[in-house]
XYZ file of C-alpha atoms in Angstrom:
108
model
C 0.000 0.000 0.000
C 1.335 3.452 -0.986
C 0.492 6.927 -1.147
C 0.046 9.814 1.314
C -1.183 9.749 4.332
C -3.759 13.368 5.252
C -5.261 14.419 7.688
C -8.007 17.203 7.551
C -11.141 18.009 9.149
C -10.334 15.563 12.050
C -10.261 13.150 9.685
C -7.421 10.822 8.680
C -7.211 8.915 5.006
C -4.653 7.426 2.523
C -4.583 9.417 -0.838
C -2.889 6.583 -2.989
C -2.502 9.135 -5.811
C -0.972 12.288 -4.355
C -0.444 14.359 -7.415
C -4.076 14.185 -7.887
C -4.724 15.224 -4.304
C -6.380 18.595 -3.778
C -4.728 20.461 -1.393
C -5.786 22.925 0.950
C -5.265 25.975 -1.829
C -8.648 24.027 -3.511
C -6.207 24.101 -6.694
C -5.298 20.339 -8.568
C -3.039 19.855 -11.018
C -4.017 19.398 -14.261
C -3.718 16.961 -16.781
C -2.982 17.421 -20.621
C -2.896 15.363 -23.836
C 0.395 16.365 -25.875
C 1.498 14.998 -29.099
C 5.336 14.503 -28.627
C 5.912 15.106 -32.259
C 4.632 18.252 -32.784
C 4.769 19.091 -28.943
C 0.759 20.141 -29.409
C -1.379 19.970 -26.966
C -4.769 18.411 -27.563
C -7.364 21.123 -26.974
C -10.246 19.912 -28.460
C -11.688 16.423 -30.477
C -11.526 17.982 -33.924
C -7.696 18.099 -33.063
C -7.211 14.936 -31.951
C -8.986 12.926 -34.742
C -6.863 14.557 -36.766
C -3.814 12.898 -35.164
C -5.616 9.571 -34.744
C -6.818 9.745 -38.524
C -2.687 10.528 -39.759
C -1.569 7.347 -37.623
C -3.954 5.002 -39.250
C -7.403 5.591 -36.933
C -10.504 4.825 -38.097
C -13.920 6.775 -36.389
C -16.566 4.731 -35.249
C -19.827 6.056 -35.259
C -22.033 3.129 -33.987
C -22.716 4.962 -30.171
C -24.242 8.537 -30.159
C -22.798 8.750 -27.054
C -19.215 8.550 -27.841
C -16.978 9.389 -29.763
C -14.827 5.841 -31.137
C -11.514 5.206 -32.831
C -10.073 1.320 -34.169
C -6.840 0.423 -35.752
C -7.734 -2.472 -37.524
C -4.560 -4.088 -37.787
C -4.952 -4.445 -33.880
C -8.114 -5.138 -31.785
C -7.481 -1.392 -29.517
C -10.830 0.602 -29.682
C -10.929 4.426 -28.073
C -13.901 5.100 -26.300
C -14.348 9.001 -25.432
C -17.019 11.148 -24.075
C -19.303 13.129 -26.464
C -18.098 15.854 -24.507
C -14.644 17.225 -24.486
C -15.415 18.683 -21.096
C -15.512 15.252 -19.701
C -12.036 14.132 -21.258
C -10.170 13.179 -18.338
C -6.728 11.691 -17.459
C -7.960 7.961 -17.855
C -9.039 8.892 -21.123
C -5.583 10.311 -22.314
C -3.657 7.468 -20.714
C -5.973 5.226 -22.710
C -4.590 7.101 -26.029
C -1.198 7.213 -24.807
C -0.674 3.092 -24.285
C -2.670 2.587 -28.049
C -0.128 4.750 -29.784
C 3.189 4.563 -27.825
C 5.571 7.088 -28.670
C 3.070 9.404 -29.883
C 1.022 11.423 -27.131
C 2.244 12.080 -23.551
C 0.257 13.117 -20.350
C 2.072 16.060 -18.739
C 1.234 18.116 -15.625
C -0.119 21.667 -16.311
């Protein structure tokens, strides 16, 4: 078992994720999609299916709901929200293990 241990509020709990943890300054520290080769970071769908589309990509559009991506020379699929709002770390490090060498997650 690892993490941090914190105590607030009277209240003691293990925060196995610390960099996610938000501090008493109510601030967290945010998480980006970059493409490494370009060193662009993803700020919207429309510029990410670009870069899935140029390494081979294909959009799915059997769920309204989300937004999906296959390689068909491997059986990966990239599910996404609808909603770029919702786009959250587990969705970049999803995209970052289907494409190694390609995107990073970096701190903001």
């Amino acid at each position: 078992m690892s993490g941090v241990w914190v105590f607030k509020n009277g209240v003691v709990r293990l925060v196995e994720n610390p960099g996610d943890y938000q501090g008493s300054s109510g601030s967290t520290r945010r998480k980006v999609l970059v493409h490494v080769s370009t060193n662009e970071v993803i700020t919207s769908y429309s510029v990410l299916e670009s870069k899935l589309l140029d390494l081979g990509w294909e959009r799915y559009y059997d769920d309204p709901d989300l937004l999906q991506f296959h390689k068909r020379s491997t059986v990966h699929l990239i599910s996404l929200p609808k909603d770029f709002n919702k786009f959250k770390s587990m969705h970049m490090y999803d995209i970052v293990v289907k494409n190694r060498n390609e995107f990073e997650v970096r701190d903001m």
